[in-house]
Amino acid sequence: SDVSFLNQLGPHLKSPAPPAALVLGAGPSLDDQWDTIGKSRVLKLAVDTALEPMQSRGLAPHLSFLFDSQIENATLVEKVHAEEHNLVTSLEVQPSIFEKRWRNIFIAGCDRGILSWLERRGNFQAGMLKQGGSVVTCAFDLARQAGCSPIYFGGVDLSFSRQRVYCKGTAYERRAVEGQQRFSPVEQVEYQMKSERTERTISSRPTQENMYNYFRWLKDEIGRTAQPVYVLTPDGLLADILPADGAARMAMENFPAGFEESSLRQRFKPNGVLMKDAVGDALAEIKRGLESFLSPENFSDPDRLEKAAEASGISDIIEVVVQPAVAVSRYERGKKEGPNVILKELR
């Protein structure tokens, strides 16, 4: 089918000059920033969890991001008015995402995945975003690639600031309210969620192991970024490495003269045909590779499985699930049934 690729956005973000950008997460610190965010004249990029809270305040970002393949993430946008959003996503998300009537969908490639594999064999370029485990890293990378300057972070706390996990109004909170009982109010549910997820404390801020890893990724990538980067408030982990006066600075920003903000509200004509002949041939190659790889004898031993993956011609697609199983299987080698059970389940 005809699709719009991420590379179609570039000219609209860079002409005549890139604007400042605000990357929005759904951390607790967002609750005090809605007025600043609403008035700001910057390019707004928001992650999936932040879309419902923004909508409840009459706001919509210029670009919305959803990259996680779990069903849980698809439910984060079930109440979102898709027709008001330009969604940046990948082919790996839940199919239900593509059933919603988004204003535009821009398909992006990542370091791994089906689209990047198809690009190499289909002679087309969709545009690639770096991923650091969290969707907010993709939004940051797009702002950086577009040359946006400065780049601001809002609600990217990467910690449980203010004794909460998220800002108010997320899909998580809505579902908790719908299921609350007299002796289990939503506040108790949220506090319990925060307590269960806290795995370490950094600079007196409770956080989760995966959030700390996202922080480390962002710290490294910000160090490689030419543009100045700020946080709106001093609440989260990023305030340890970035100036925290972003709210005051962002209030003085404006779009560059000639920047057509309205161009991001139009419906884009597709600029790619995903199923052209070359891509169809590539998909057939994936099928042949899988059929060969899934031969039962390949799953009798981790060493044999690893060699079969390398010989399949699609190792860069399947390695994300094969390598962990191979590693665990080797670790379990001392047990009689352990390795075979794991490999059979993988198959």
mmCIF file with all atom_site columns, N, CA and C in Angstrom, residues 83-138:
data_model
loop_
_atom_site.group_PDB
_atom_site.id
_atom_site.type_symbol
_atom_site.label_atom_id
_atom_site.label_alt_id
_atom_site.label_comp_id
_atom_site.label_asym_id
_atom_site.label_entity_id
_atom_site.label_seq_id
_atom_site.pdbx_PDB_ins_code
_atom_site.Cartn_x
_atom_site.Cartn_y
_atom_site.Cartn_z
_atom_site.occupancy
_atom_site.B_iso_or_equiv
_atom_site.pdbx_formal_charge
_atom_site.auth_seq_id
_atom_site.auth_comp_id
_atom_site.auth_asym_id
_atom_site.auth_atom_id
_atom_site.pdbx_PDB_model_num
ATOM 1   N N  . GLU A 1 83  ? -7.505 11.731 14.459 1.00 0.00 ? 83  GLU A N  1
ATOM 2   C CA . GLU A 1 83  ? -7.549 12.644 13.306 1.00 0.00 ? 83  GLU A CA 1
ATOM 3   C C  . GLU A 1 83  ? -6.812 13.954 13.573 1.00 0.00 ? 83  GLU A C  1
ATOM 4   N N  . GLU A 1 84  ? -6.461 14.223 14.832 1.00 0.00 ? 84  GLU A N  1
ATOM 5   C CA . GLU A 1 84  ? -5.742 15.448 15.182 1.00 0.00 ? 84  GLU A CA 1
ATOM 6   C C  . GLU A 1 84  ? -4.236 15.230 15.271 1.00 0.00 ? 84  GLU A C  1
ATOM 7   N N  . HIS A 1 85  ? -3.776 14.023 14.941 1.00 0.00 ? 85  HIS A N  1
ATOM 8   C CA . HIS A 1 85  ? -2.376 13.684 15.196 1.00 0.00 ? 85  HIS A CA 1
ATOM 9   C C  . HIS A 1 85  ? -1.627 13.234 13.948 1.00 0.00 ? 85  HIS A C  1
ATOM 10  N N  . ASN A 1 86  ? -0.363 13.644 13.892 1.00 0.00 ? 86  ASN A N  1
ATOM 11  C CA . ASN A 1 86  ? 0.598  13.092 12.944 1.00 0.00 ? 86  ASN A CA 1
ATOM 12  C C  . ASN A 1 86  ? 1.399  12.048 13.716 1.00 0.00 ? 86  ASN A C  1
ATOM 13  N N  . LEU A 1 87  ? 1.180  10.792 13.422 1.00 0.00 ? 87  LEU A N  1
ATOM 14  C CA . LEU A 1 87  ? 1.812  9.717  14.185 1.00 0.00 ? 87  LEU A CA 1
ATOM 15  C C  . LEU A 1 87  ? 3.104  9.265  13.519 1.00 0.00 ? 87  LEU A C  1
ATOM 16  N N  . VAL A 1 88  ? 4.182  9.268  14.283 1.00 0.00 ? 88  VAL A N  1
ATOM 17  C CA . VAL A 1 88  ? 5.458  8.702  13.843 1.00 0.00 ? 88  VAL A CA 1
ATOM 18  C C  . VAL A 1 88  ? 5.576  7.331  14.506 1.00 0.00 ? 88  VAL A C  1
ATOM 19  N N  . THR A 1 89  ? 5.714  6.295  13.716 1.00 0.00 ? 89  THR A N  1
ATOM 20  C CA . THR A 1 89  ? 5.670  4.939  14.267 1.00 0.00 ? 89  THR A CA 1
ATOM 21  C C  . THR A 1 89  ? 6.502  4.003  13.400 1.00 0.00 ? 89  THR A C  1
ATOM 22  N N  . SER A 1 90  ? 6.432  2.717  13.718 1.00 0.00 ? 90  SER A N  1
ATOM 23  C CA . SER A 1 90  ? 7.171  1.708  12.957 1.00 0.00 ? 90  SER A CA 1
ATOM 24  C C  . SER A 1 90  ? 6.210  0.608  12.537 1.00 0.00 ? 90  SER A C  1
ATOM 25  N N  . LEU A 1 91  ? 6.699  -0.306 11.729 1.00 0.00 ? 91  LEU A N  1
ATOM 26  C CA . LEU A 1 91  ? 5.863  -1.421 11.288 1.00 0.00 ? 91  LEU A CA 1
ATOM 27  C C  . LEU A 1 91  ? 5.677  -2.467 12.374 1.00 0.00 ? 91  LEU A C  1
ATOM 28  N N  . GLU A 1 92  ? 6.449  -2.373 13.463 1.00 0.00 ? 92  GLU A N  1
ATOM 29  C CA . GLU A 1 92  ? 6.402  -3.406 14.497 1.00 0.00 ? 92  GLU A CA 1
ATOM 30  C C  . GLU A 1 92  ? 5.326  -3.191 15.546 1.00 0.00 ? 92  GLU A C  1
ATOM 31  N N  . VAL A 1 93  ? 4.583  -2.080 15.499 1.00 0.00 ? 93  VAL A N  1
ATOM 32  C CA . VAL A 1 93  ? 3.561  -1.830 16.513 1.00 0.00 ? 93  VAL A CA 1
ATOM 33  C C  . VAL A 1 93  ? 2.341  -2.709 16.266 1.00 0.00 ? 93  VAL A C  1
ATOM 34  N N  . GLN A 1 94  ? 1.440  -2.717 17.237 1.00 0.00 ? 94  GLN A N  1
ATOM 35  C CA . GLN A 1 94  ? 0.226  -3.526 17.121 1.00 0.00 ? 94  GLN A CA 1
ATOM 36  C C  . GLN A 1 94  ? -0.588 -3.130 15.880 1.00 0.00 ? 94  GLN A C  1
ATOM 37  N N  . PRO A 1 95  ? -1.105 -4.090 15.130 1.00 0.00 ? 95  PRO A N  1
ATOM 38  C CA . PRO A 1 95  ? -1.877 -3.776 13.912 1.00 0.00 ? 95  PRO A CA 1
ATOM 39  C C  . PRO A 1 95  ? -3.052 -2.831 14.158 1.00 0.00 ? 95  PRO A C  1
ATOM 40  N N  . SER A 1 96  ? -3.625 -2.872 15.366 1.00 0.00 ? 96  SER A N  1
ATOM 41  C CA . SER A 1 96  ? -4.773 -2.003 15.657 1.00 0.00 ? 96  SER A CA 1
ATOM 42  C C  . SER A 1 96  ? -4.419 -0.529 15.520 1.00 0.00 ? 96  SER A C  1
ATOM 43  N N  . ILE A 1 97  ? -3.146 -0.190 15.673 1.00 0.00 ? 97  ILE A N  1
ATOM 44  C CA . ILE A 1 97  ? -2.716 1.207  15.536 1.00 0.00 ? 97  ILE A CA 1
ATOM 45  C C  . ILE A 1 97  ? -3.042 1.721  14.140 1.00 0.00 ? 97  ILE A C  1
ATOM 46  N N  . PHE A 1 98  ? -2.887 0.872  13.139 1.00 0.00 ? 98  PHE A N  1
ATOM 47  C CA . PHE A 1 98  ? -3.098 1.292  11.750 1.00 0.00 ? 98  PHE A CA 1
ATOM 48  C C  . PHE A 1 98  ? -4.578 1.324  11.367 1.00 0.00 ? 98  PHE A C  1
ATOM 49  N N  . GLU A 1 99  ? -5.446 0.865  12.254 1.00 0.00 ? 99  GLU A N  1
ATOM 50  C CA . GLU A 1 99  ? -6.887 0.905  11.988 1.00 0.00 ? 99  GLU A CA 1
ATOM 51  C C  . GLU A 1 99  ? -7.494 2.252  12.365 1.00 0.00 ? 99  GLU A C  1
ATOM 52  N N  . LYS A 1 100 ? -6.792 3.033  13.187 1.00 0.00 ? 100 LYS A N  1
ATOM 53  C CA . LYS A 1 100 ? -7.291 4.353  13.579 1.00 0.00 ? 100 LYS A CA 1
ATOM 54  C C  . LYS A 1 100 ? -7.058 5.349  12.447 1.00 0.00 ? 100 LYS A C  1
ATOM 55  N N  . ARG A 1 101 ? -7.892 6.362  12.382 1.00 0.00 ? 101 ARG A N  1
ATOM 56  C CA . ARG A 1 101 ? -7.824 7.352  11.302 1.00 0.00 ? 101 ARG A CA 1
ATOM 57  C C  . ARG A 1 101 ? -6.943 8.531  11.707 1.00 0.00 ? 101 ARG A C  1
ATOM 58  N N  . TRP A 1 102 ? -5.645 8.312  11.729 1.00 0.00 ? 102 TRP A N  1
ATOM 59  C CA . TRP A 1 102 ? -4.696 9.376  12.026 1.00 0.00 ? 102 TRP A CA 1
ATOM 60  C C  . TRP A 1 102 ? -4.679 10.394 10.890 1.00 0.00 ? 102 TRP A C  1
ATOM 61  N N  . ARG A 1 103 ? -4.375 11.641 11.237 1.00 0.00 ? 103 ARG A N  1
ATOM 62  C CA . ARG A 1 103 ? -4.242 12.645 10.175 1.00 0.00 ? 103 ARG A CA 1
ATOM 63  C C  . ARG A 1 103 ? -3.163 12.199 9.188  1.00 0.00 ? 103 ARG A C  1
ATOM 64  N N  . ASN A 1 104 ? -2.012 11.807 9.728  1.00 0.00 ? 104 ASN A N  1
ATOM 65  C CA . ASN A 1 104 ? -0.929 11.235 8.923  1.00 0.00 ? 104 ASN A CA 1
ATOM 66  C C  . ASN A 1 104 ? -0.216 10.173 9.744  1.00 0.00 ? 104 ASN A C  1
ATOM 67  N N  . ILE A 1 105 ? 0.282  9.165  9.073  1.00 0.00 ? 105 ILE A N  1
ATOM 68  C CA . ILE A 1 105 ? 1.178  8.192  9.689  1.00 0.00 ? 105 ILE A CA 1
ATOM 69  C C  . ILE A 1 105 ? 2.496  8.240  8.938  1.00 0.00 ? 105 ILE A C  1
ATOM 70  N N  . PHE A 1 106 ? 3.573  8.468  9.672  1.00 0.00 ? 106 PHE A N  1
ATOM 71  C CA . PHE A 1 106 ? 4.908  8.481  9.083  1.00 0.00 ? 106 PHE A CA 1
ATOM 72  C C  . PHE A 1 106 ? 5.656  7.252  9.589  1.00 0.00 ? 106 PHE A C  1
ATOM 73  N N  . ILE A 1 107 ? 6.000  6.377  8.678  1.00 0.00 ? 107 ILE A N  1
ATOM 74  C CA . ILE A 1 107 ? 6.689  5.142  9.033  1.00 0.00 ? 107 ILE A CA 1
ATOM 75  C C  . ILE A 1 107 ? 8.186  5.401  9.103  1.00 0.00 ? 107 ILE A C  1
ATOM 76  N N  . ALA A 1 108 ? 8.788  5.014  10.225 1.00 0.00 ? 108 ALA A N  1
ATOM 77  C CA . ALA A 1 108 ? 10.221 5.207  10.427 1.00 0.00 ? 108 ALA A CA 1
ATOM 78  C C  . ALA A 1 108 ? 10.914 3.868  10.572 1.00 0.00 ? 108 ALA A C  1
ATOM 79  N N  . GLY A 1 109 ? 12.160 3.827  10.175 1.00 0.00 ? 109 GLY A N  1
ATOM 80  C CA . GLY A 1 109 ? 12.990 2.658  10.405 1.00 0.00 ? 109 GLY A CA 1
ATOM 81  C C  . GLY A 1 109 ? 13.780 2.842  11.685 1.00 0.00 ? 109 GLY A C  1
ATOM 82  N N  . CYS A 1 110 ? 14.256 1.750  12.248 1.00 0.00 ? 110 CYS A N  1
ATOM 83  C CA . CYS A 1 110 ? 15.101 1.787  13.434 1.00 0.00 ? 110 CYS A CA 1
ATOM 84  C C  . CYS A 1 110 ? 16.341 0.947  13.165 1.00 0.00 ? 110 CYS A C  1
ATOM 85  N N  . ASP A 1 111 ? 17.185 0.823  14.185 1.00 0.00 ? 111 ASP A N  1
ATOM 86  C CA . ASP A 1 111 ? 18.431 0.088  13.991 1.00 0.00 ? 111 ASP A CA 1
ATOM 87  C C  . ASP A 1 111 ? 18.174 -1.343 13.539 1.00 0.00 ? 111 ASP A C  1
ATOM 88  N N  . ARG A 1 112 ? 17.110 -1.937 14.072 1.00 0.00 ? 112 ARG A N  1
ATOM 89  C CA . ARG A 1 112 ? 16.738 -3.294 13.693 1.00 0.00 ? 112 ARG A CA 1
ATOM 90  C C  . ARG A 1 112 ? 15.261 -3.300 13.343 1.00 0.00 ? 112 ARG A C  1
ATOM 91  N N  . GLY A 1 113 ? 14.813 -4.433 12.815 1.00 0.00 ? 113 GLY A N  1
ATOM 92  C CA . GLY A 1 113 ? 13.397 -4.553 12.518 1.00 0.00 ? 113 GLY A CA 1
ATOM 93  C C  . GLY A 1 113 ? 13.134 -4.812 11.053 1.00 0.00 ? 113 GLY A C  1
ATOM 94  N N  . ILE A 1 114 ? 11.888 -5.102 10.766 1.00 0.00 ? 114 ILE A N  1
ATOM 95  C CA . ILE A 1 114 ? 11.513 -5.513 9.417  1.00 0.00 ? 114 ILE A CA 1
ATOM 96  C C  . ILE A 1 114 ? 11.745 -4.395 8.406  1.00 0.00 ? 114 ILE A C  1
ATOM 97  N N  . LEU A 1 115 ? 11.402 -3.155 8.774  1.00 0.00 ? 115 LEU A N  1
ATOM 98  C CA . LEU A 1 115 ? 11.516 -2.077 7.794  1.00 0.00 ? 115 LEU A CA 1
ATOM 99  C C  . LEU A 1 115 ? 12.967 -1.831 7.399  1.00 0.00 ? 115 LEU A C  1
ATOM 100 N N  . SER A 1 116 ? 13.878 -1.833 8.374  1.00 0.00 ? 116 SER A N  1
ATOM 101 C CA . SER A 1 116 ? 15.282 -1.612 8.026  1.00 0.00 ? 116 SER A CA 1
ATOM 102 C C  . SER A 1 116 ? 15.797 -2.734 7.132  1.00 0.00 ? 116 SER A C  1
ATOM 103 N N  . TRP A 1 117 ? 15.313 -3.959 7.367  1.00 0.00 ? 117 TRP A N  1
ATOM 104 C CA . TRP A 1 117 ? 15.692 -5.088 6.520  1.00 0.00 ? 117 TRP A CA 1
ATOM 105 C C  . TRP A 1 117 ? 15.150 -4.896 5.106  1.00 0.00 ? 117 TRP A C  1
ATOM 106 N N  . LEU A 1 118 ? 13.896 -4.441 5.005  1.00 0.00 ? 118 LEU A N  1
ATOM 107 C CA . LEU A 1 118 ? 13.287 -4.204 3.698  1.00 0.00 ? 118 LEU A CA 1
ATOM 108 C C  . LEU A 1 118 ? 13.974 -3.062 2.956  1.00 0.00 ? 118 LEU A C  1
ATOM 109 N N  . GLU A 1 119 ? 14.387 -2.047 3.688  1.00 0.00 ? 119 GLU A N  1
ATOM 110 C CA . GLU A 1 119 ? 15.085 -0.922 3.060  1.00 0.00 ? 119 GLU A CA 1
ATOM 111 C C  . GLU A 1 119 ? 16.334 -1.393 2.322  1.00 0.00 ? 119 GLU A C  1
ATOM 112 N N  . ARG A 1 120 ? 17.091 -2.256 2.981  1.00 0.00 ? 120 ARG A N  1
ATOM 113 C CA . ARG A 1 120 ? 18.345 -2.717 2.389  1.00 0.00 ? 120 ARG A CA 1
ATOM 114 C C  . ARG A 1 120 ? 18.121 -3.556 1.137  1.00 0.00 ? 120 ARG A C  1
ATOM 115 N N  . ARG A 1 121 ? 16.956 -4.179 1.047  1.00 0.00 ? 121 ARG A N  1
ATOM 116 C CA . ARG A 1 121 ? 16.687 -5.043 -0.100 1.00 0.00 ? 121 ARG A CA 1
ATOM 117 C C  . ARG A 1 121 ? 15.695 -4.441 -1.085 1.00 0.00 ? 121 ARG A C  1
ATOM 118 N N  . GLY A 1 122 ? 15.048 -3.358 -0.684 1.00 0.00 ? 122 GLY A N  1
ATOM 119 C CA . GLY A 1 122 ? 14.010 -2.786 -1.527 1.00 0.00 ? 122 GLY A CA 1
ATOM 120 C C  . GLY A 1 122 ? 14.380 -1.494 -2.204 1.00 0.00 ? 122 GLY A C  1
ATOM 121 N N  . ASN A 1 123 ? 15.624 -1.045 -2.000 1.00 0.00 ? 123 ASN A N  1
ATOM 122 C CA . ASN A 1 123 ? 16.113 0.158  -2.673 1.00 0.00 ? 123 ASN A CA 1
ATOM 123 C C  . ASN A 1 123 ? 15.276 1.397  -2.372 1.00 0.00 ? 123 ASN A C  1
ATOM 124 N N  . PHE A 1 124 ? 14.909 1.574  -1.118 1.00 0.00 ? 124 PHE A N  1
ATOM 125 C CA . PHE A 1 124 ? 14.243 2.810  -0.711 1.00 0.00 ? 124 PHE A CA 1
ATOM 126 C C  . PHE A 1 124 ? 14.716 3.167  0.694  1.00 0.00 ? 124 PHE A C  1
ATOM 127 N N  . GLN A 1 125 ? 14.526 4.420  1.077  1.00 0.00 ? 125 GLN A N  1
ATOM 128 C CA . GLN A 1 125 ? 14.918 4.889  2.397  1.00 0.00 ? 125 GLN A CA 1
ATOM 129 C C  . GLN A 1 125 ? 13.709 5.522  3.078  1.00 0.00 ? 125 GLN A C  1
ATOM 130 N N  . ALA A 1 126 ? 13.331 4.962  4.216  1.00 0.00 ? 126 ALA A N  1
ATOM 131 C CA . ALA A 1 126 ? 12.180 5.499  4.950  1.00 0.00 ? 126 ALA A CA 1
ATOM 132 C C  . ALA A 1 126 ? 12.594 6.613  5.899  1.00 0.00 ? 126 ALA A C  1
ATOM 133 N N  . GLY A 1 127 ? 13.843 6.603  6.312  1.00 0.00 ? 127 GLY A N  1
ATOM 134 C CA . GLY A 1 127 ? 14.294 7.500  7.376  1.00 0.00 ? 127 GLY A CA 1
ATOM 135 C C  . GLY A 1 127 ? 14.411 6.708  8.659  1.00 0.00 ? 127 GLY A C  1
ATOM 136 N N  . MET A 1 128 ? 15.489 6.885  9.384  1.00 0.00 ? 128 MET A N  1
ATOM 137 C CA . MET A 1 128 ? 15.764 6.054  10.557 1.00 0.00 ? 128 MET A CA 1
ATOM 138 C C  . MET A 1 128 ? 15.888 6.893  11.817 1.00 0.00 ? 128 MET A C  1
ATOM 139 N N  . LEU A 1 129 ? 15.385 6.347  12.924 1.00 0.00 ? 129 LEU A N  1
ATOM 140 C CA . LEU A 1 129 ? 15.527 6.977  14.231 1.00 0.00 ? 129 LEU A CA 1
ATOM 141 C C  . LEU A 1 129 ? 16.307 6.050  15.149 1.00 0.00 ? 129 LEU A C  1
ATOM 142 N N  . LYS A 1 130 ? 17.160 6.631  15.965 1.00 0.00 ? 130 LYS A N  1
ATOM 143 C CA . LYS A 1 130 ? 17.869 5.845  16.964 1.00 0.00 ? 130 LYS A CA 1
ATOM 144 C C  . LYS A 1 130 ? 16.928 5.569  18.133 1.00 0.00 ? 130 LYS A C  1
ATOM 145 N N  . GLN A 1 131 ? 17.057 4.401  18.726 1.00 0.00 ? 131 GLN A N  1
ATOM 146 C CA . GLN A 1 131 ? 16.226 4.012  19.854 1.00 0.00 ? 131 GLN A CA 1
ATOM 147 C C  . GLN A 1 131 ? 17.097 3.674  21.049 1.00 0.00 ? 131 GLN A C  1
ATOM 148 N N  . GLY A 1 132 ? 16.673 4.160  22.210 1.00 0.00 ? 132 GLY A N  1
ATOM 149 C CA . GLY A 1 132 ? 17.382 3.850  23.441 1.00 0.00 ? 132 GLY A CA 1
ATOM 150 C C  . GLY A 1 132 ? 16.526 3.120  24.439 1.00 0.00 ? 132 GLY A C  1
ATOM 151 N N  . GLY A 1 133 ? 15.511 2.397  23.941 1.00 0.00 ? 133 GLY A N  1
ATOM 152 C CA . GLY A 1 133 ? 14.663 1.602  24.811 1.00 0.00 ? 133 GLY A CA 1
ATOM 153 C C  . GLY A 1 133 ? 13.350 2.257  25.156 1.00 0.00 ? 133 GLY A C  1
ATOM 154 N N  . SER A 1 134 ? 13.293 3.575  25.110 1.00 0.00 ? 134 SER A N  1
ATOM 155 C CA . SER A 1 134 ? 12.062 4.318  25.409 1.00 0.00 ? 134 SER A CA 1
ATOM 156 C C  . SER A 1 134 ? 11.665 5.129  24.177 1.00 0.00 ? 134 SER A C  1
ATOM 157 N N  . VAL A 1 135 ? 10.362 5.291  23.985 1.00 0.00 ? 135 VAL A N  1
ATOM 158 C CA . VAL A 1 135 ? 9.878  6.039  22.825 1.00 0.00 ? 135 VAL A CA 1
ATOM 159 C C  . VAL A 1 135 ? 10.364 7.486  22.860 1.00 0.00 ? 135 VAL A C  1
ATOM 160 N N  . VAL A 1 136 ? 10.635 8.019  24.058 1.00 0.00 ? 136 VAL A N  1
ATOM 161 C CA . VAL A 1 136 ? 11.099 9.413  24.149 1.00 0.00 ? 136 VAL A CA 1
ATOM 162 C C  . VAL A 1 136 ? 12.457 9.580  23.478 1.00 0.00 ? 136 VAL A C  1
ATOM 163 N N  . THR A 1 137 ? 13.251 8.513  23.412 1.00 0.00 ? 137 THR A N  1
ATOM 164 C CA . THR A 1 137 ? 14.547 8.609  22.741 1.00 0.00 ? 137 THR A CA 1
ATOM 165 C C  . THR A 1 137 ? 14.376 8.801  21.242 1.00 0.00 ? 137 THR A C  1
ATOM 166 N N  . CYS A 1 138 ? 13.303 8.223  20.682 1.00 0.00 ? 138 CYS A N  1
ATOM 167 C CA . CYS A 1 138 ? 13.017 8.413  19.252 1.00 0.00 ? 138 CYS A CA 1
ATOM 168 C C  . CYS A 1 138 ? 12.604 9.855  18.971 1.00 0.00 ? 138 CYS A C  1
#
